[in-house]
Amino acid sequence: MIMNVNKSALWAYHLMALLTAAIWGTTFVSTKVLIQNGLTPAEIFFYRFSLAYVVILLFSGRRLRARDWRDEGWFALAGVAGGSLYFLTENTALGITLASNVSLLVSVSPVLTVLLLALFYRYRLRARMWVGSAAALVGVALVVFNGSFLLRINPLGDMLSLSAALSWAFYCLILRKVGGRYPSLFVTRKVFFYGLLSMACYFLFDPLTWKGEALARPAVWMNLLFLGLVASMLCFLMWNVAVKAIGAERAAPYLYVNPLVTMLTASLVLDERITWAAVAGCVLIIGGVYWTERHG
């Protein structure tokens, strides 16, 4: 369900989706710093979502449950799809296959979102939208490989990467279904709650360990604060608002800018080299997203 928005105000929600995708593009560097300091991907997810949930609980009112158990079930699926399952499949894939494989395959999430919309909601697929998406995906490939075209087939890692992309696509569809019936702050809080609850089941098999010495380092707690308060609490809230206002099909293409921002951030923070192939990829991503949003 998409809420009615004055057309003159739509640009603000598009900007919100773009800003959210851009911030998420910087999280790769923060996550890499935390892993270098001894935290596992599961621990990083738990700490960032716990921090976000505690803070958002202070502002989201006293209402705890959805209107009925059916909606509560949808929120549980959203917490798994957009929370624990997405992060576990993506981060596990990073430990199995090349980072370039993961980045490229996860970037097909906007295409999968539109395909699911066509399947479940009979959304009309426009030719110009496919042209824009194809251009953006080629741009993503150029940015991901950054002039060094290394791709190695790894069935398990690649399937996990595609599972992460599909998981996020389902998350966007669930937001489209129930998000319009509840305040965005309430929706975001429910997603965090069920993401943490499902992660607790994971910790039954791989217990969480307290790493006090690592958590006391400024590089660790500062990056966790960024991931928890900005990349999780603020960005999930903004994404949910954007999807509610402009629809999953219009918000999803902005995710193509993720690798672009990751590349720029890595260049500034980690001194990674940017090639002309990556610059060409940036142009294709920006042009593809513009074409998709203008004609999609």
PDB file of C-alpha atoms in Angstrom:
ATOM      1  CA  MET A   1       0.000   0.000   0.000  1.00  0.00           C
ATOM      2  CA  ILE A   2       1.429   3.377  -1.057  1.00  0.00           C
ATOM      3  CA  MET A   3       0.304   6.484   0.793  1.00  0.00           C
ATOM      4  CA  ASN A   4      -1.084   9.478  -1.095  1.00  0.00           C
ATOM      5  CA  VAL A   5       1.618  12.124  -1.466  1.00  0.00           C
ATOM      6  CA  ASN A   6       1.447  15.536  -3.084  1.00  0.00           C
ATOM      7  CA  LYS A   7       3.371  15.282  -6.373  1.00  0.00           C
ATOM      8  CA  SER A   8       5.294  18.458  -5.604  1.00  0.00           C
ATOM      9  CA  ALA A   9       6.643  16.791  -2.442  1.00  0.00           C
ATOM     10  CA  LEU A  10       7.680  13.509  -4.073  1.00  0.00           C
ATOM     11  CA  TRP A  11      11.219  14.771  -4.706  1.00  0.00           C
ATOM     12  CA  ALA A  12      11.841  14.789  -0.943  1.00  0.00           C
ATOM     13  CA  TYR A  13      11.074  11.062  -0.685  1.00  0.00           C
ATOM     14  CA  HIS A  14      13.262  10.284  -3.704  1.00  0.00           C
ATOM     15  CA  LEU A  15      16.056  12.245  -2.052  1.00  0.00           C
ATOM     16  CA  MET A  16      15.452  10.281   1.152  1.00  0.00           C
ATOM     17  CA  ALA A  17      15.827   6.960  -0.689  1.00  0.00           C
ATOM     18  CA  LEU A  18      18.988   8.188  -2.429  1.00  0.00           C
ATOM     19  CA  LEU A  19      20.524   9.443   0.823  1.00  0.00           C
ATOM     20  CA  THR A  20      19.719   6.155   2.554  1.00  0.00           C
ATOM     21  CA  ALA A  21      21.348   4.105  -0.211  1.00  0.00           C
ATOM     22  CA  ALA A  22      24.386   6.410  -0.118  1.00  0.00           C
ATOM     23  CA  ILE A  23      24.834   5.984   3.649  1.00  0.00           C
ATOM     24  CA  TRP A  24      24.471   2.213   3.329  1.00  0.00           C
ATOM     25  CA  GLY A  25      27.250   2.354   0.759  1.00  0.00           C
ATOM     26  CA  THR A  26      29.637   3.571   3.478  1.00  0.00           C
ATOM     27  CA  THR A  27      28.862   0.721   5.879  1.00  0.00           C
ATOM     28  CA  PHE A  28      31.233  -1.664   4.093  1.00  0.00           C
ATOM     29  CA  VAL A  29      34.218   0.304   5.399  1.00  0.00           C
ATOM     30  CA  SER A  30      32.861   0.428   8.977  1.00  0.00           C
ATOM     31  CA  THR A  31      32.100  -3.288   8.908  1.00  0.00           C
ATOM     32  CA  LYS A  32      35.586  -4.027   7.572  1.00  0.00           C
ATOM     33  CA  VAL A  33      37.149  -2.047  10.443  1.00  0.00           C
ATOM     34  CA  LEU A  34      35.093  -3.993  12.992  1.00  0.00           C
ATOM     35  CA  ILE A  35      36.031  -7.348  11.459  1.00  0.00           C
ATOM     36  CA  GLN A  36      39.692  -6.310  11.545  1.00  0.00           C
ATOM     37  CA  ASN A  37      39.221  -5.698  15.276  1.00  0.00           C
ATOM     38  CA  GLY A  38      38.000  -9.251  15.892  1.00  0.00           C
ATOM     39  CA  LEU A  39      34.193  -8.987  15.682  1.00  0.00           C
ATOM     40  CA  THR A  40      32.270 -11.518  13.606  1.00  0.00           C
ATOM     41  CA  PRO A  41      29.526 -10.497  11.117  1.00  0.00           C
ATOM     42  CA  ALA A  42      26.855 -11.997  13.407  1.00  0.00           C
ATOM     43  CA  GLU A  43      28.182 -10.042  16.390  1.00  0.00           C
ATOM     44  CA  ILE A  44      28.255  -6.819  14.368  1.00  0.00           C
ATOM     45  CA  PHE A  45      24.626  -7.333  13.337  1.00  0.00           C
ATOM     46  CA  PHE A  46      23.567  -8.056  16.926  1.00  0.00           C
ATOM     47  CA  TYR A  47      25.287  -4.999  18.399  1.00  0.00           C
ATOM     48  CA  ARG A  48      24.126  -2.546  15.733  1.00  0.00           C
ATOM     49  CA  PHE A  49      20.501  -3.755  15.761  1.00  0.00           C
ATOM     50  CA  SER A  50      20.392  -3.907  19.581  1.00  0.00           C
ATOM     51  CA  LEU A  51      21.601  -0.324  19.835  1.00  0.00           C
ATOM     52  CA  ALA A  52      19.122   0.814  17.182  1.00  0.00           C
ATOM     53  CA  TYR A  53      16.237  -1.036  18.847  1.00  0.00           C
ATOM     54  CA  VAL A  54      16.895   0.380  22.320  1.00  0.00           C
ATOM     55  CA  VAL A  55      17.061   3.950  21.010  1.00  0.00           C
ATOM     56  CA  ILE A  56      14.015   3.681  18.736  1.00  0.00           C
ATOM     57  CA  LEU A  57      12.039   2.112  21.602  1.00  0.00           C
ATOM     58  CA  LEU A  58      12.350   5.425  23.455  1.00  0.00           C
ATOM     59  CA  PHE A  59      10.548   7.305  20.662  1.00  0.00           C
ATOM     60  CA  SER A  60       8.083   4.816  19.192  1.00  0.00           C
ATOM     61  CA  GLY A  61       5.286   5.030  21.760  1.00  0.00           C
ATOM     62  CA  ARG A  62       3.690   2.405  23.963  1.00  0.00           C
ATOM     63  CA  ARG A  63       2.014   0.315  21.275  1.00  0.00           C
ATOM     64  CA  LEU A  64       3.731  -3.084  21.127  1.00  0.00           C
ATOM     65  CA  ARG A  65       1.612  -5.298  18.875  1.00  0.00           C
ATOM     66  CA  ALA A  66       0.168  -5.001  15.387  1.00  0.00           C
ATOM     67  CA  ARG A  67      -3.593  -4.782  14.842  1.00  0.00           C
ATOM     68  CA  ASP A  68      -3.930  -8.519  14.259  1.00  0.00           C
ATOM     69  CA  TRP A  69      -1.792 -11.666  14.216  1.00  0.00           C
ATOM     70  CA  ARG A  70      -1.640 -11.711  10.428  1.00  0.00           C
ATOM     71  CA  ASP A  71       0.115  -8.338  10.354  1.00  0.00           C
ATOM     72  CA  GLU A  72       2.313  -9.462  13.241  1.00  0.00           C
ATOM     73  CA  GLY A  73       3.358 -12.406  11.094  1.00  0.00           C
ATOM     74  CA  TRP A  74       4.228 -10.060   8.215  1.00  0.00           C
ATOM     75  CA  PHE A  75       6.392  -7.986  10.544  1.00  0.00           C
ATOM     76  CA  ALA A  76       8.165 -11.147  11.701  1.00  0.00           C
ATOM     77  CA  LEU A  77       8.897 -12.036   8.061  1.00  0.00           C
ATOM     78  CA  ALA A  78      10.137  -8.483   7.464  1.00  0.00           C
ATOM     79  CA  GLY A  79      12.517  -8.752  10.421  1.00  0.00           C
ATOM     80  CA  VAL A  80      13.957 -11.979   9.042  1.00  0.00           C
ATOM     81  CA  ALA A  81      14.067 -10.907   5.376  1.00  0.00           C
ATOM     82  CA  GLY A  82      15.462  -7.404   5.901  1.00  0.00           C
ATOM     83  CA  GLY A  83      17.415  -8.209   9.057  1.00  0.00           C
ATOM     84  CA  SER A  84      18.983 -11.471  10.131  1.00  0.00           C
ATOM     85  CA  LEU A  85      18.636 -13.488   6.909  1.00  0.00           C
ATOM     86  CA  TYR A  86      19.893 -10.686   4.658  1.00  0.00           C
ATOM     87  CA  PHE A  87      22.949  -9.897   6.767  1.00  0.00           C
ATOM     88  CA  LEU A  88      23.836 -13.530   7.492  1.00  0.00           C
ATOM     89  CA  THR A  89      23.634 -14.651   3.865  1.00  0.00           C
ATOM     90  CA  GLU A  90      25.562 -11.633   2.579  1.00  0.00           C
ATOM     91  CA  ASN A  91      28.299 -11.747   5.226  1.00  0.00           C
ATOM     92  CA  THR A  92      28.650 -15.530   5.048  1.00  0.00           C
ATOM     93  CA  ALA A  93      29.036 -15.235   1.280  1.00  0.00           C
ATOM     94  CA  LEU A  94      31.865 -12.725   1.813  1.00  0.00           C
ATOM     95  CA  GLY A  95      33.752 -15.421   3.721  1.00  0.00           C
ATOM     96  CA  ILE A  96      33.273 -18.005   0.973  1.00  0.00           C
ATOM     97  CA  THR A  97      33.582 -16.225  -2.362  1.00  0.00           C
ATOM     98  CA  LEU A  98      35.160 -13.050  -3.756  1.00  0.00           C
ATOM     99  CA  ALA A  99      33.863  -9.713  -2.514  1.00  0.00           C
ATOM    100  CA  SER A 100      33.368  -8.688  -6.164  1.00  0.00           C
ATOM    101  CA  ASN A 101      31.016 -11.636  -6.698  1.00  0.00           C
ATOM    102  CA  VAL A 102      28.982 -10.694  -3.621  1.00  0.00           C
ATOM    103  CA  SER A 103      28.765  -6.987  -4.477  1.00  0.00           C
ATOM    104  CA  LEU A 104      27.676  -7.688  -8.033  1.00  0.00           C
ATOM    105  CA  LEU A 105      25.103 -10.365  -7.231  1.00  0.00           C
ATOM    106  CA  VAL A 106      23.554  -8.498  -4.283  1.00  0.00           C
ATOM    107  CA  SER A 107      23.134  -5.493  -6.602  1.00  0.00           C
ATOM    108  CA  VAL A 108      20.472  -7.341  -8.618  1.00  0.00           C
ATOM    109  CA  SER A 109      18.061  -6.766  -5.715  1.00  0.00           C
ATOM    110  CA  PRO A 110      16.215  -3.883  -7.486  1.00  0.00           C
ATOM    111  CA  VAL A 111      15.579  -6.114 -10.527  1.00  0.00           C
ATOM    112  CA  LEU A 112      14.309  -8.931  -8.293  1.00  0.00           C
ATOM    113  CA  THR A 113      12.050  -6.456  -6.475  1.00  0.00           C
ATOM    114  CA  VAL A 114      10.378  -5.409  -9.712  1.00  0.00           C
ATOM    115  CA  LEU A 115      10.044  -9.032 -10.888  1.00  0.00           C
ATOM    116  CA  LEU A 116       8.339  -9.966  -7.608  1.00  0.00           C
ATOM    117  CA  LEU A 117       6.032  -6.977  -7.963  1.00  0.00           C
ATOM    118  CA  ALA A 118       5.106  -8.181 -11.450  1.00  0.00           C
ATOM    119  CA  LEU A 119       4.515 -11.703 -10.101  1.00  0.00           C
ATOM    120  CA  PHE A 120       2.470 -10.873  -7.003  1.00  0.00           C
ATOM    121  CA  TYR A 121       0.950  -7.468  -7.831  1.00  0.00           C
ATOM    122  CA  ARG A 122       0.816  -7.593 -11.659  1.00  0.00           C
ATOM    123  CA  TYR A 123       3.059  -4.556 -11.830  1.00  0.00           C
ATOM    124  CA  ARG A 124       3.545  -3.400 -15.424  1.00  0.00           C
ATOM    125  CA  LEU A 125       7.145  -3.854 -16.603  1.00  0.00           C
ATOM    126  CA  ARG A 126       8.194  -0.973 -18.843  1.00  0.00           C
ATOM    127  CA  ALA A 127      10.923  -1.327 -21.477  1.00  0.00           C
ATOM    128  CA  ARG A 128      12.624   1.925 -20.474  1.00  0.00           C
ATOM    129  CA  MET A 129      12.878   0.717 -16.893  1.00  0.00           C
ATOM    130  CA  TRP A 130      14.787  -2.354 -18.068  1.00  0.00           C
ATOM    131  CA  VAL A 131      17.139  -0.181 -20.131  1.00  0.00           C
ATOM    132  CA  GLY A 132      17.917   1.958 -17.089  1.00  0.00           C
ATOM    133  CA  SER A 133      18.372  -1.090 -14.858  1.00  0.00           C
ATOM    134  CA  ALA A 134      20.666  -2.777 -17.386  1.00  0.00           C
ATOM    135  CA  ALA A 135      22.828   0.355 -17.670  1.00  0.00           C
ATOM    136  CA  ALA A 136      23.027   0.664 -13.878  1.00  0.00           C
ATOM    137  CA  LEU A 137      23.983  -3.026 -13.492  1.00  0.00           C
ATOM    138  CA  VAL A 138      26.777  -2.669 -16.064  1.00  0.00           C
ATOM    139  CA  GLY A 139      27.926   0.384 -14.117  1.00  0.00           C
ATOM    140  CA  VAL A 140      27.832  -1.616 -10.886  1.00  0.00           C
ATOM    141  CA  ALA A 141      30.017  -4.302 -12.502  1.00  0.00           C
ATOM    142  CA  LEU A 142      32.593  -1.710 -13.607  1.00  0.00           C
ATOM    143  CA  VAL A 143      32.666  -0.127 -10.142  1.00  0.00           C
ATOM    144  CA  VAL A 144      32.869  -3.471  -8.329  1.00  0.00           C
ATOM    145  CA  PHE A 145      35.767  -4.759 -10.420  1.00  0.00           C
ATOM    146  CA  ASN A 146      37.395  -1.291 -10.590  1.00  0.00           C
ATOM    147  CA  GLY A 147      39.537  -2.160 -13.604  1.00  0.00           C
ATOM    148  CA  SER A 148      40.547  -5.603 -12.330  1.00  0.00           C
ATOM    149  CA  PHE A 149      38.110  -8.077 -13.855  1.00  0.00           C
ATOM    150  CA  LEU A 150      38.399 -11.003 -11.488  1.00  0.00           C
ATOM    151  CA  LEU A 151      35.366 -13.275 -11.210  1.00  0.00           C
ATOM    152  CA  ARG A 152      35.488 -16.811  -9.875  1.00  0.00           C
ATOM    153  CA  ILE A 153      32.438 -19.066  -9.831  1.00  0.00           C
ATOM    154  CA  ASN A 154      31.671 -20.400  -6.354  1.00  0.00           C
ATOM    155  CA  PRO A 155      28.218 -22.062  -6.307  1.00  0.00           C
ATOM    156  CA  LEU A 156      27.634 -21.837  -2.542  1.00  0.00           C
ATOM    157  CA  GLY A 157      28.908 -18.289  -2.118  1.00  0.00           C
ATOM    158  CA  ASP A 158      27.110 -17.053  -5.228  1.00  0.00           C
ATOM    159  CA  MET A 159      23.841 -18.686  -4.183  1.00  0.00           C
ATOM    160  CA  LEU A 160      24.108 -17.054  -0.757  1.00  0.00           C
ATOM    161  CA  SER A 161      24.685 -13.674  -2.446  1.00  0.00           C
ATOM    162  CA  LEU A 162      21.610 -14.124  -4.627  1.00  0.00           C
ATOM    163  CA  SER A 163      19.672 -15.237  -1.538  1.00  0.00           C
ATOM    164  CA  ALA A 164      20.619 -11.957   0.156  1.00  0.00           C
ATOM    165  CA  ALA A 165      19.395  -9.998  -2.880  1.00  0.00           C
ATOM    166  CA  LEU A 166      16.131 -11.968  -2.955  1.00  0.00           C
ATOM    167  CA  SER A 167      15.704 -11.545   0.791  1.00  0.00           C
ATOM    168  CA  TRP A 168      15.918  -7.750   0.499  1.00  0.00           C
ATOM    169  CA  ALA A 169      13.501  -7.784  -2.436  1.00  0.00           C
ATOM    170  CA  PHE A 170      10.955  -9.657  -0.302  1.00  0.00           C
ATOM    171  CA  TYR A 171      11.539  -7.142   2.504  1.00  0.00           C
ATOM    172  CA  CYS A 172      10.588  -4.296   0.174  1.00  0.00           C
ATOM    173  CA  LEU A 173       7.442  -6.156  -0.894  1.00  0.00           C
ATOM    174  CA  ILE A 174       6.419  -6.757   2.716  1.00  0.00           C
ATOM    175  CA  LEU A 175       6.857  -3.042   3.425  1.00  0.00           C
ATOM    176  CA  ARG A 176       4.632  -2.321   0.442  1.00  0.00           C
ATOM    177  CA  LYS A 177       1.948  -4.641   1.837  1.00  0.00           C
ATOM    178  CA  VAL A 178       1.740  -3.575   5.507  1.00  0.00           C
ATOM    179  CA  GLY A 179       3.816  -0.402   5.787  1.00  0.00           C
ATOM    180  CA  GLY A 180       1.003   1.921   4.746  1.00  0.00           C
ATOM    181  CA  ARG A 181      -1.210   0.779   7.617  1.00  0.00           C
ATOM    182  CA  TYR A 182       1.224   1.674  10.411  1.00  0.00           C
ATOM    183  CA  PRO A 183       3.505   4.583  11.357  1.00  0.00           C
ATOM    184  CA  SER A 184       6.997   4.166   9.916  1.00  0.00           C
ATOM    185  CA  LEU A 185       8.573   4.373  13.377  1.00  0.00           C
ATOM    186  CA  PHE A 186       6.415   1.442  14.535  1.00  0.00           C
ATOM    187  CA  VAL A 187       7.280  -0.587  11.421  1.00  0.00           C
ATOM    188  CA  THR A 188      11.005   0.025  11.874  1.00  0.00           C
ATOM    189  CA  ARG A 189      10.894  -0.991  15.524  1.00  0.00           C
ATOM    190  CA  LYS A 190       9.082  -4.241  14.684  1.00  0.00           C
ATOM    191  CA  VAL A 191      11.665  -5.064  12.010  1.00  0.00           C
ATOM    192  CA  PHE A 192      14.496  -4.595  14.516  1.00  0.00           C
ATOM    193  CA  PHE A 193      12.718  -6.682  17.155  1.00  0.00           C
ATOM    194  CA  TYR A 194      12.126  -9.683  14.912  1.00  0.00           C
ATOM    195  CA  GLY A 195      15.563  -9.349  13.351  1.00  0.00           C
ATOM    196  CA  LEU A 196      17.114  -9.646  16.810  1.00  0.00           C
ATOM    197  CA  LEU A 197      14.746 -12.447  17.839  1.00  0.00           C
ATOM    198  CA  SER A 198      15.626 -14.538  14.783  1.00  0.00           C
ATOM    199  CA  MET A 199      19.336 -13.834  15.349  1.00  0.00           C
ATOM    200  CA  ALA A 200      18.945 -15.173  18.900  1.00  0.00           C
ATOM    201  CA  CYS A 201      18.017 -18.515  17.318  1.00  0.00           C
ATOM    202  CA  TYR A 202      21.259 -18.403  15.334  1.00  0.00           C
ATOM    203  CA  PHE A 203      23.246 -17.844  18.528  1.00  0.00           C
ATOM    204  CA  LEU A 204      21.892 -21.136  19.903  1.00  0.00           C
ATOM    205  CA  PHE A 205      24.196 -22.854  17.403  1.00  0.00           C
ATOM    206  CA  ASP A 206      27.025 -20.293  17.395  1.00  0.00           C
ATOM    207  CA  PRO A 207      26.973 -18.584  20.830  1.00  0.00           C
ATOM    208  CA  LEU A 208      27.657 -14.865  21.160  1.00  0.00           C
ATOM    209  CA  THR A 209      30.894 -14.101  23.028  1.00  0.00           C
ATOM    210  CA  TRP A 210      31.550 -10.887  24.935  1.00  0.00           C
ATOM    211  CA  LYS A 211      34.686  -9.132  23.674  1.00  0.00           C
ATOM    212  CA  GLY A 212      35.068  -6.326  26.172  1.00  0.00           C
ATOM    213  CA  GLU A 213      38.627  -5.420  25.221  1.00  0.00           C
ATOM    214  CA  ALA A 214      37.697  -4.994  21.558  1.00  0.00           C
ATOM    215  CA  LEU A 215      34.485  -3.090  22.325  1.00  0.00           C
ATOM    216  CA  ALA A 216      36.451  -0.602  24.448  1.00  0.00           C
ATOM    217  CA  ARG A 217      38.553   0.526  21.478  1.00  0.00           C
ATOM    218  CA  PRO A 218      37.442   3.892  20.017  1.00  0.00           C
ATOM    219  CA  ALA A 219      37.584   2.517  16.458  1.00  0.00           C
ATOM    220  CA  VAL A 220      35.132  -0.226  17.466  1.00  0.00           C
ATOM    221  CA  TRP A 221      32.533   1.644  19.520  1.00  0.00           C
ATOM    222  CA  MET A 222      32.541   4.655  17.213  1.00  0.00           C
ATOM    223  CA  ASN A 223      31.847   2.472  14.170  1.00  0.00           C
ATOM    224  CA  LEU A 224      29.186   0.557  16.094  1.00  0.00           C
ATOM    225  CA  LEU A 225      27.516   3.850  17.020  1.00  0.00           C
ATOM    226  CA  PHE A 226      27.514   4.842  13.347  1.00  0.00           C
ATOM    227  CA  LEU A 227      26.140   1.475  12.227  1.00  0.00           C
ATOM    228  CA  GLY A 228      23.541   1.328  14.990  1.00  0.00           C
ATOM    229  CA  LEU A 229      22.232   4.886  15.141  1.00  0.00           C
ATOM    230  CA  VAL A 230      22.762   6.103  11.581  1.00  0.00           C
ATOM    231  CA  ALA A 231      23.001   3.116   9.208  1.00  0.00           C
ATOM    232  CA  SER A 232      20.388   1.073  11.086  1.00  0.00           C
ATOM    233  CA  MET A 233      17.956   3.211  13.068  1.00  0.00           C
ATOM    234  CA  LEU A 234      17.933   6.359  10.915  1.00  0.00           C
ATOM    235  CA  CYS A 235      18.404   4.675   7.528  1.00  0.00           C
ATOM    236  CA  PHE A 236      15.865   1.883   8.038  1.00  0.00           C
ATOM    237  CA  LEU A 237      13.366   4.513   9.155  1.00  0.00           C
ATOM    238  CA  MET A 238      14.069   6.695   6.102  1.00  0.00           C
ATOM    239  CA  TRP A 239      13.907   3.691   3.756  1.00  0.00           C
ATOM    240  CA  ASN A 240      10.582   2.568   5.211  1.00  0.00           C
ATOM    241  CA  VAL A 241       9.183   6.099   4.816  1.00  0.00           C
ATOM    242  CA  ALA A 242      10.439   6.294   1.213  1.00  0.00           C
ATOM    243  CA  VAL A 243       8.978   2.911   0.246  1.00  0.00           C
ATOM    244  CA  LYS A 244       5.681   3.895   1.871  1.00  0.00           C
ATOM    245  CA  ALA A 245       5.581   7.166  -0.101  1.00  0.00           C
ATOM    246  CA  ILE A 246       6.926   6.292  -3.563  1.00  0.00           C
ATOM    247  CA  GLY A 247       6.636   2.500  -3.647  1.00  0.00           C
ATOM    248  CA  ALA A 248       9.190  -0.313  -3.655  1.00  0.00           C
ATOM    249  CA  GLU A 249       9.504  -0.174  -7.445  1.00  0.00           C
ATOM    250  CA  ARG A 250      10.648   3.481  -7.352  1.00  0.00           C
ATOM    251  CA  ALA A 251      12.832   3.226  -4.242  1.00  0.00           C
ATOM    252  CA  ALA A 252      14.736   0.035  -5.147  1.00  0.00           C
ATOM    253  CA  PRO A 253      16.787   1.440  -8.089  1.00  0.00           C
ATOM    254  CA  TYR A 254      18.549   3.851  -5.749  1.00  0.00           C
ATOM    255  CA  LEU A 255      20.331   0.823  -4.264  1.00  0.00           C
ATOM    256  CA  TYR A 256      22.476   0.787  -7.403  1.00  0.00           C
ATOM    257  CA  VAL A 257      24.472   3.689  -5.919  1.00  0.00           C
ATOM    258  CA  ASN A 258      25.656   1.457  -3.043  1.00  0.00           C
ATOM    259  CA  PRO A 259      28.836   0.190  -4.793  1.00  0.00           C
ATOM    260  CA  LEU A 260      29.566   3.700  -6.077  1.00  0.00           C
ATOM    261  CA  VAL A 261      29.594   5.192  -2.561  1.00  0.00           C
ATOM    262  CA  THR A 262      31.504   2.183  -1.218  1.00  0.00           C
ATOM    263  CA  MET A 263      34.203   2.778  -3.839  1.00  0.00           C
ATOM    264  CA  LEU A 264      34.497   6.489  -3.002  1.00  0.00           C
ATOM    265  CA  THR A 265      34.572   5.803   0.759  1.00  0.00           C
ATOM    266  CA  ALA A 266      37.180   3.072   0.395  1.00  0.00           C
ATOM    267  CA  SER A 267      39.289   5.434  -1.703  1.00  0.00           C
ATOM    268  CA  LEU A 268      39.175   8.134   0.980  1.00  0.00           C
ATOM    269  CA  VAL A 269      39.513   5.922   4.069  1.00  0.00           C
ATOM    270  CA  LEU A 270      41.408   2.852   2.845  1.00  0.00           C
ATOM    271  CA  ASP A 271      43.393   4.491   0.004  1.00  0.00           C
ATOM    272  CA  GLU A 272      41.973   2.100  -2.593  1.00  0.00           C
ATOM    273  CA  ARG A 273      42.697   3.081  -6.202  1.00  0.00           C
ATOM    274  CA  ILE A 274      39.950   4.308  -8.559  1.00  0.00           C
ATOM    275  CA  THR A 275      40.371   3.449 -12.260  1.00  0.00           C
ATOM    276  CA  TRP A 276      38.835   4.914 -15.391  1.00  0.00           C
ATOM    277  CA  ALA A 277      36.650   1.801 -15.647  1.00  0.00           C
ATOM    278  CA  ALA A 278      35.173   2.640 -12.253  1.00  0.00           C
ATOM    279  CA  VAL A 279      34.591   6.256 -13.304  1.00  0.00           C
ATOM    280  CA  ALA A 280      32.733   4.990 -16.390  1.00  0.00           C
ATOM    281  CA  GLY A 281      30.727   2.745 -14.075  1.00  0.00           C
ATOM    282  CA  CYS A 282      29.753   5.762 -11.958  1.00  0.00           C
ATOM    283  CA  VAL A 283      28.429   7.527 -15.041  1.00  0.00           C
ATOM    284  CA  LEU A 284      26.387   4.466 -16.056  1.00  0.00           C
ATOM    285  CA  ILE A 285      24.948   4.045 -12.552  1.00  0.00           C
ATOM    286  CA  ILE A 286      23.874   7.668 -12.293  1.00  0.00           C
ATOM    287  CA  GLY A 287      22.473   7.657 -15.840  1.00  0.00           C
ATOM    288  CA  GLY A 288      20.701   4.329 -15.342  1.00  0.00           C
ATOM    289  CA  VAL A 289      19.071   5.382 -12.072  1.00  0.00           C
ATOM    290  CA  TYR A 290      17.985   8.692 -13.592  1.00  0.00           C
ATOM    291  CA  TRP A 291      16.499   6.939 -16.643  1.00  0.00           C
ATOM    292  CA  THR A 292      14.691   4.401 -14.468  1.00  0.00           C
ATOM    293  CA  GLU A 293      13.223   7.032 -12.152  1.00  0.00           C
ATOM    294  CA  ARG A 294      12.319   9.376 -15.005  1.00  0.00           C
ATOM    295  CA  HIS A 295      10.623   6.763 -17.179  1.00  0.00           C
ATOM    296  CA  GLY A 296      10.058   3.768 -14.894  1.00  0.00           C
TER     297      GLY A 296
END
